Amino acid sequence: MIGSALFALGSAPGFGQWAGASGSNICYFVGAWFFTYAGLIQLLRSGSRLVEVAYGTGRMVRAEWLTAVSQSLGTVMFNVSTTAAITAHTVAGQRHLVWTPDAGGSIAFLISGAVAYLAFYRANCTYWAPRRADWWSLQINWIGCVAFGVSAVAAYVTVTGVTVDAVLANTATFIGAVCFFLASAIVLPRHHHLDGAPA
């Protein structure tokens, strides 16, 4: 949630004009490290890589593990791109060190979000469960993944150093970050008072 909040702050309307590009880049840089830490926790808690099945080779990769791995890979790519955004001062650097890993991270997030649907179905035998918080988290997370993908496409840097659509890239980043924040908040464990009532 902290990483998402920092990405939302960095891309918030008007923040870039107030804090400058360096201020936004610092928000992304720090936020990416929180994303990576969260991705590592998710990977460590995702369980074993393989599961026994009654068909094929008798074993297959678990969807929960695969979604955690792809998301963690995406967060590492965002670490590369956000670090490079602070240090890269050439068009070639922007294209290869900022945009390329950013696009790769966005693709990894899309894969993670898609595989999460498979994991949800395998655990619940349905794709439709609107009374469940984890179902809503899944839907909102997917919107965030798509928004980050749109942001990466819009942020493409041409050979002349011009971004395809900076406003769309910024807006989609903001939407994606807010979605990731909400998707995390929805599934936070609920604390209880001593009398058993939810806090």
PDB file of C-alpha atoms in Angstrom:
ATOM      1  CA  MET A   1       0.000   0.000   0.000  1.00  0.00           C
ATOM      2  CA  ILE A   2       2.903   2.359   0.717  1.00  0.00           C
ATOM      3  CA  GLY A   3       4.428   1.733  -2.710  1.00  0.00           C
ATOM      4  CA  SER A   4       1.058   2.290  -4.384  1.00  0.00           C
ATOM      5  CA  ALA A   5       0.534   5.506  -2.429  1.00  0.00           C
ATOM      6  CA  LEU A   6       3.933   6.824  -3.515  1.00  0.00           C
ATOM      7  CA  PHE A   7       3.250   5.985  -7.166  1.00  0.00           C
ATOM      8  CA  ALA A   8      -0.136   7.711  -6.863  1.00  0.00           C
ATOM      9  CA  LEU A   9       1.525  10.765  -5.308  1.00  0.00           C
ATOM     10  CA  GLY A  10       4.215  10.918  -7.992  1.00  0.00           C
ATOM     11  CA  SER A  11       1.608  10.823 -10.759  1.00  0.00           C
ATOM     12  CA  ALA A  12      -1.102  12.863  -9.006  1.00  0.00           C
ATOM     13  CA  PRO A  13      -2.496  15.713 -11.120  1.00  0.00           C
ATOM     14  CA  GLY A  14      -0.440  18.840 -10.511  1.00  0.00           C
ATOM     15  CA  PHE A  15       2.224  17.138  -8.375  1.00  0.00           C
ATOM     16  CA  GLY A  16       4.770  17.053 -11.202  1.00  0.00           C
ATOM     17  CA  GLN A  17       4.343  20.784 -11.839  1.00  0.00           C
ATOM     18  CA  TRP A  18       4.727  21.519  -8.133  1.00  0.00           C
ATOM     19  CA  ALA A  19       7.574  19.126  -7.258  1.00  0.00           C
ATOM     20  CA  GLY A  20       9.190  18.878 -10.686  1.00  0.00           C
ATOM     21  CA  ALA A  21      10.134  15.728 -12.580  1.00  0.00           C
ATOM     22  CA  SER A  22      12.778  14.897  -9.971  1.00  0.00           C
ATOM     23  CA  GLY A  23      10.159  14.944  -7.195  1.00  0.00           C
ATOM     24  CA  SER A  24       7.933  12.527  -9.101  1.00  0.00           C
ATOM     25  CA  ASN A  25      10.905  10.324  -9.957  1.00  0.00           C
ATOM     26  CA  ILE A  26      11.907  10.109  -6.278  1.00  0.00           C
ATOM     27  CA  CYS A  27       8.343   9.027  -5.378  1.00  0.00           C
ATOM     28  CA  TYR A  28       8.490   6.314  -8.038  1.00  0.00           C
ATOM     29  CA  PHE A  29      11.971   5.212  -6.965  1.00  0.00           C
ATOM     30  CA  VAL A  30      11.029   4.789  -3.294  1.00  0.00           C
ATOM     31  CA  GLY A  31       7.616   3.346  -4.142  1.00  0.00           C
ATOM     32  CA  ALA A  32       9.206   0.705  -6.382  1.00  0.00           C
ATOM     33  CA  TRP A  33      11.248  -0.586  -3.450  1.00  0.00           C
ATOM     34  CA  PHE A  34       8.072  -1.036  -1.400  1.00  0.00           C
ATOM     35  CA  PHE A  35       6.509  -2.837  -4.386  1.00  0.00           C
ATOM     36  CA  THR A  36       9.527  -5.154  -4.533  1.00  0.00           C
ATOM     37  CA  TYR A  37       9.410  -5.860  -0.803  1.00  0.00           C
ATOM     38  CA  ALA A  38       5.694  -6.671  -1.024  1.00  0.00           C
ATOM     39  CA  GLY A  39       6.299  -8.861  -4.085  1.00  0.00           C
ATOM     40  CA  LEU A  40       9.011 -10.774  -2.223  1.00  0.00           C
ATOM     41  CA  ILE A  41       6.691 -11.352   0.745  1.00  0.00           C
ATOM     42  CA  GLN A  42       3.980 -12.593  -1.612  1.00  0.00           C
ATOM     43  CA  LEU A  43       6.442 -14.933  -3.320  1.00  0.00           C
ATOM     44  CA  LEU A  44       7.697 -16.337  -0.016  1.00  0.00           C
ATOM     45  CA  ARG A  45       4.129 -16.897   1.179  1.00  0.00           C
ATOM     46  CA  SER A  46       2.862 -18.382  -2.093  1.00  0.00           C
ATOM     47  CA  GLY A  47       3.840 -21.909  -1.125  1.00  0.00           C
ATOM     48  CA  SER A  48       5.482 -24.653  -3.135  1.00  0.00           C
ATOM     49  CA  ARG A  49       6.135 -24.263  -6.838  1.00  0.00           C
ATOM     50  CA  LEU A  50       4.558 -27.546  -7.942  1.00  0.00           C
ATOM     51  CA  VAL A  51       1.331 -29.387  -7.149  1.00  0.00           C
ATOM     52  CA  GLU A  52       0.307 -32.988  -7.771  1.00  0.00           C
ATOM     53  CA  VAL A  53      -2.416 -33.428 -10.424  1.00  0.00           C
ATOM     54  CA  ALA A  54      -4.232 -36.440 -11.820  1.00  0.00           C
ATOM     55  CA  TYR A  55      -3.383 -35.756 -15.464  1.00  0.00           C
ATOM     56  CA  GLY A  56      -0.436 -35.085 -17.776  1.00  0.00           C
ATOM     57  CA  THR A  57       2.913 -35.535 -16.051  1.00  0.00           C
ATOM     58  CA  GLY A  58       1.234 -35.681 -12.650  1.00  0.00           C
ATOM     59  CA  ARG A  59       2.706 -32.359 -11.549  1.00  0.00           C
ATOM     60  CA  MET A  60       2.178 -28.779 -12.610  1.00  0.00           C
ATOM     61  CA  VAL A  61       3.236 -25.292 -11.586  1.00  0.00           C
ATOM     62  CA  ARG A  62       0.846 -23.740  -9.079  1.00  0.00           C
ATOM     63  CA  ALA A  63      -0.991 -20.639 -10.322  1.00  0.00           C
ATOM     64  CA  GLU A  64      -0.474 -18.890  -6.958  1.00  0.00           C
ATOM     65  CA  TRP A  65       3.278 -19.361  -7.247  1.00  0.00           C
ATOM     66  CA  LEU A  66       3.361 -18.295 -10.902  1.00  0.00           C
ATOM     67  CA  THR A  67       1.415 -15.092 -10.246  1.00  0.00           C
ATOM     68  CA  ALA A  68       3.745 -14.257  -7.335  1.00  0.00           C
ATOM     69  CA  VAL A  69       6.859 -14.894  -9.444  1.00  0.00           C
ATOM     70  CA  SER A  70       5.654 -12.801 -12.379  1.00  0.00           C
ATOM     71  CA  GLN A  71       4.626  -9.953 -10.094  1.00  0.00           C
ATOM     72  CA  SER A  72       7.970 -10.045  -8.273  1.00  0.00           C
ATOM     73  CA  LEU A  73       9.805  -9.979 -11.596  1.00  0.00           C
ATOM     74  CA  GLY A  74       7.724  -6.947 -12.590  1.00  0.00           C
ATOM     75  CA  THR A  75       8.602  -5.115  -9.386  1.00  0.00           C
ATOM     76  CA  VAL A  76      12.323  -5.694  -9.968  1.00  0.00           C
ATOM     77  CA  MET A  77      11.958  -4.269 -13.483  1.00  0.00           C
ATOM     78  CA  PHE A  78      10.259  -1.214 -11.984  1.00  0.00           C
ATOM     79  CA  ASN A  79      13.267  -0.863  -9.659  1.00  0.00           C
ATOM     80  CA  VAL A  80      15.510  -0.730 -12.726  1.00  0.00           C
ATOM     81  CA  SER A  81      13.325   1.761 -14.590  1.00  0.00           C
ATOM     82  CA  THR A  82      12.735   4.088 -11.628  1.00  0.00           C
ATOM     83  CA  THR A  83      16.434   4.099 -10.735  1.00  0.00           C
ATOM     84  CA  ALA A  84      17.359   4.829 -14.340  1.00  0.00           C
ATOM     85  CA  ALA A  85      14.794   7.641 -14.513  1.00  0.00           C
ATOM     86  CA  ILE A  86      16.806   9.471 -11.866  1.00  0.00           C
ATOM     87  CA  THR A  87      20.170   8.895 -13.528  1.00  0.00           C
ATOM     88  CA  ALA A  88      19.557   8.580 -17.298  1.00  0.00           C
ATOM     89  CA  HIS A  89      20.070  11.882 -19.107  1.00  0.00           C
ATOM     90  CA  THR A  90      20.224  10.752 -22.729  1.00  0.00           C
ATOM     91  CA  VAL A  91      17.517   9.675 -25.167  1.00  0.00           C
ATOM     92  CA  ALA A  92      19.181   6.257 -25.511  1.00  0.00           C
ATOM     93  CA  GLY A  93      19.238   5.899 -21.730  1.00  0.00           C
ATOM     94  CA  GLN A  94      15.578   6.880 -21.460  1.00  0.00           C
ATOM     95  CA  ARG A  95      14.604   4.378 -24.142  1.00  0.00           C
ATOM     96  CA  HIS A  96      16.655   1.397 -22.971  1.00  0.00           C
ATOM     97  CA  LEU A  97      17.013   1.903 -19.218  1.00  0.00           C
ATOM     98  CA  VAL A  98      13.699   3.565 -18.357  1.00  0.00           C
ATOM     99  CA  TRP A  99      11.056   2.644 -20.924  1.00  0.00           C
ATOM    100  CA  THR A 100      12.164  -0.935 -21.732  1.00  0.00           C
ATOM    101  CA  PRO A 101      12.162  -2.272 -18.136  1.00  0.00           C
ATOM    102  CA  ASP A 102       9.010  -0.245 -17.406  1.00  0.00           C
ATOM    103  CA  ALA A 103       7.246  -1.970 -20.308  1.00  0.00           C
ATOM    104  CA  GLY A 104       8.633  -5.329 -19.179  1.00  0.00           C
ATOM    105  CA  GLY A 105       7.397  -4.728 -15.638  1.00  0.00           C
ATOM    106  CA  SER A 106       3.967  -3.794 -16.940  1.00  0.00           C
ATOM    107  CA  ILE A 107       3.803  -6.985 -19.027  1.00  0.00           C
ATOM    108  CA  ALA A 108       4.838  -9.016 -15.971  1.00  0.00           C
ATOM    109  CA  PHE A 109       2.043  -7.361 -13.951  1.00  0.00           C
ATOM    110  CA  LEU A 110      -0.470  -8.203 -16.700  1.00  0.00           C
ATOM    111  CA  ILE A 111       0.663 -11.837 -16.661  1.00  0.00           C
ATOM    112  CA  SER A 112       0.433 -11.866 -12.881  1.00  0.00           C
ATOM    113  CA  GLY A 113      -3.076 -10.428 -12.924  1.00  0.00           C
ATOM    114  CA  ALA A 114      -4.245 -12.909 -15.568  1.00  0.00           C
ATOM    115  CA  VAL A 115      -2.801 -15.904 -13.725  1.00  0.00           C
ATOM    116  CA  ALA A 116      -4.418 -14.639 -10.503  1.00  0.00           C
ATOM    117  CA  TYR A 117      -7.793 -15.239 -12.172  1.00  0.00           C
ATOM    118  CA  LEU A 118      -6.788 -18.844 -12.775  1.00  0.00           C
ATOM    119  CA  ALA A 119      -5.655 -19.209  -9.160  1.00  0.00           C
ATOM    120  CA  PHE A 120      -8.950 -17.776  -7.932  1.00  0.00           C
ATOM    121  CA  TYR A 121     -10.945 -20.150 -10.128  1.00  0.00           C
ATOM    122  CA  ARG A 122      -8.980 -23.189  -8.985  1.00  0.00           C
ATOM    123  CA  ALA A 123      -9.506 -22.255  -5.351  1.00  0.00           C
ATOM    124  CA  ASN A 124     -13.201 -21.388  -5.685  1.00  0.00           C
ATOM    125  CA  CYS A 125     -14.472 -23.202  -8.830  1.00  0.00           C
ATOM    126  CA  THR A 126     -15.947 -19.930 -10.091  1.00  0.00           C
ATOM    127  CA  TYR A 127     -14.881 -16.602 -11.586  1.00  0.00           C
ATOM    128  CA  TRP A 128     -17.926 -14.861 -10.086  1.00  0.00           C
ATOM    129  CA  ALA A 129     -17.996 -14.177  -6.333  1.00  0.00           C
ATOM    130  CA  PRO A 130     -18.943 -10.502  -5.784  1.00  0.00           C
ATOM    131  CA  ARG A 131     -19.730 -11.096  -2.093  1.00  0.00           C
ATOM    132  CA  ARG A 132     -16.072 -11.883  -1.395  1.00  0.00           C
ATOM    133  CA  ALA A 133     -13.426  -9.263  -0.672  1.00  0.00           C
ATOM    134  CA  ASP A 134     -10.689 -11.226  -2.441  1.00  0.00           C
ATOM    135  CA  TRP A 135     -12.805 -11.309  -5.615  1.00  0.00           C
ATOM    136  CA  TRP A 136     -13.108  -7.513  -5.559  1.00  0.00           C
ATOM    137  CA  SER A 137      -9.388  -7.222  -4.874  1.00  0.00           C
ATOM    138  CA  LEU A 138      -8.747  -9.396  -7.930  1.00  0.00           C
ATOM    139  CA  GLN A 139     -10.939  -7.211 -10.177  1.00  0.00           C
ATOM    140  CA  ILE A 140      -9.436  -3.929  -8.974  1.00  0.00           C
ATOM    141  CA  ASN A 141      -5.910  -5.349  -9.208  1.00  0.00           C
ATOM    142  CA  TRP A 142      -6.588  -6.326 -12.845  1.00  0.00           C
ATOM    143  CA  ILE A 143      -7.739  -2.792 -13.671  1.00  0.00           C
ATOM    144  CA  GLY A 144      -4.491  -1.535 -12.113  1.00  0.00           C
ATOM    145  CA  CYS A 145      -2.446  -3.962 -14.220  1.00  0.00           C
ATOM    146  CA  VAL A 146      -4.179  -2.801 -17.406  1.00  0.00           C
ATOM    147  CA  ALA A 147      -3.699   0.846 -16.426  1.00  0.00           C
ATOM    148  CA  PHE A 148       0.037   0.292 -15.905  1.00  0.00           C
ATOM    149  CA  GLY A 149       0.148  -1.394 -19.328  1.00  0.00           C
ATOM    150  CA  VAL A 150      -1.544   1.622 -20.926  1.00  0.00           C
ATOM    151  CA  SER A 151       0.891   3.882 -19.100  1.00  0.00           C
ATOM    152  CA  ALA A 152       3.868   1.972 -20.498  1.00  0.00           C
ATOM    153  CA  VAL A 153       2.564   2.228 -24.069  1.00  0.00           C
ATOM    154  CA  ALA A 154       1.852   5.947 -23.689  1.00  0.00           C
ATOM    155  CA  ALA A 155       5.281   6.544 -22.115  1.00  0.00           C
ATOM    156  CA  TYR A 156       7.156   5.166 -25.129  1.00  0.00           C
ATOM    157  CA  VAL A 157      10.121   7.402 -25.930  1.00  0.00           C
ATOM    158  CA  THR A 158      10.736   8.033 -29.628  1.00  0.00           C
ATOM    159  CA  VAL A 159      14.216   8.309 -31.138  1.00  0.00           C
ATOM    160  CA  THR A 160      13.875  12.085 -30.903  1.00  0.00           C
ATOM    161  CA  GLY A 161      13.286  11.850 -27.149  1.00  0.00           C
ATOM    162  CA  VAL A 162       9.564  12.698 -27.262  1.00  0.00           C
ATOM    163  CA  THR A 163       7.104  10.733 -25.132  1.00  0.00           C
ATOM    164  CA  VAL A 164       4.107   9.435 -27.116  1.00  0.00           C
ATOM    165  CA  ASP A 165       1.504  10.776 -24.666  1.00  0.00           C
ATOM    166  CA  ALA A 166       2.846  12.052 -21.352  1.00  0.00           C
ATOM    167  CA  VAL A 167      -0.606  13.025 -20.031  1.00  0.00           C
ATOM    168  CA  LEU A 168      -2.050   9.563 -20.699  1.00  0.00           C
ATOM    169  CA  ALA A 169       1.047   7.898 -19.226  1.00  0.00           C
ATOM    170  CA  ASN A 170       0.753   9.964 -16.063  1.00  0.00           C
ATOM    171  CA  THR A 171      -3.026   9.491 -15.767  1.00  0.00           C
ATOM    172  CA  ALA A 172      -2.826   5.726 -16.284  1.00  0.00           C
ATOM    173  CA  THR A 173      -0.025   5.460 -13.719  1.00  0.00           C
ATOM    174  CA  PHE A 174      -2.189   7.336 -11.211  1.00  0.00           C
ATOM    175  CA  ILE A 175      -5.221   5.116 -11.898  1.00  0.00           C
ATOM    176  CA  GLY A 176      -3.116   1.959 -11.651  1.00  0.00           C
ATOM    177  CA  ALA A 177      -1.520   3.049  -8.384  1.00  0.00           C
ATOM    178  CA  VAL A 178      -4.889   3.896  -6.828  1.00  0.00           C
ATOM    179  CA  CYS A 179      -6.230   0.512  -7.946  1.00  0.00           C
ATOM    180  CA  PHE A 180      -3.277  -1.343  -6.400  1.00  0.00           C
ATOM    181  CA  PHE A 181      -3.765   0.618  -3.172  1.00  0.00           C
ATOM    182  CA  LEU A 182      -7.474  -0.263  -3.038  1.00  0.00           C
ATOM    183  CA  ALA A 183      -6.875  -3.909  -4.000  1.00  0.00           C
ATOM    184  CA  SER A 184      -4.489  -4.219  -1.065  1.00  0.00           C
ATOM    185  CA  ALA A 185      -6.711  -2.323   1.367  1.00  0.00           C
ATOM    186  CA  ILE A 186      -9.719  -4.538   0.636  1.00  0.00           C
ATOM    187  CA  VAL A 187      -7.950  -7.702   1.765  1.00  0.00           C
ATOM    188  CA  LEU A 188      -6.228  -6.285   4.832  1.00  0.00           C
ATOM    189  CA  PRO A 189      -6.834  -8.476   7.880  1.00  0.00           C
ATOM    190  CA  ARG A 190      -9.557  -7.050  10.093  1.00  0.00           C
ATOM    191  CA  HIS A 191      -8.626  -6.413  13.721  1.00  0.00           C
ATOM    192  CA  HIS A 192     -11.096  -7.225  16.455  1.00  0.00           C
ATOM    193  CA  HIS A 193     -11.750  -5.600  19.819  1.00  0.00           C
ATOM    194  CA  LEU A 194     -11.680  -7.771  22.907  1.00  0.00           C
ATOM    195  CA  ASP A 195     -15.472  -8.057  22.763  1.00  0.00           C
ATOM    196  CA  GLY A 196     -15.206  -9.610  19.311  1.00  0.00           C
ATOM    197  CA  ALA A 197     -16.625  -6.654  17.357  1.00  0.00           C
ATOM    198  CA  PRO A 198     -14.660  -5.661  14.237  1.00  0.00           C
ATOM    199  CA  ALA A 199     -12.419  -2.636  14.709  1.00  0.00           C
TER     200      ALA A 199
END
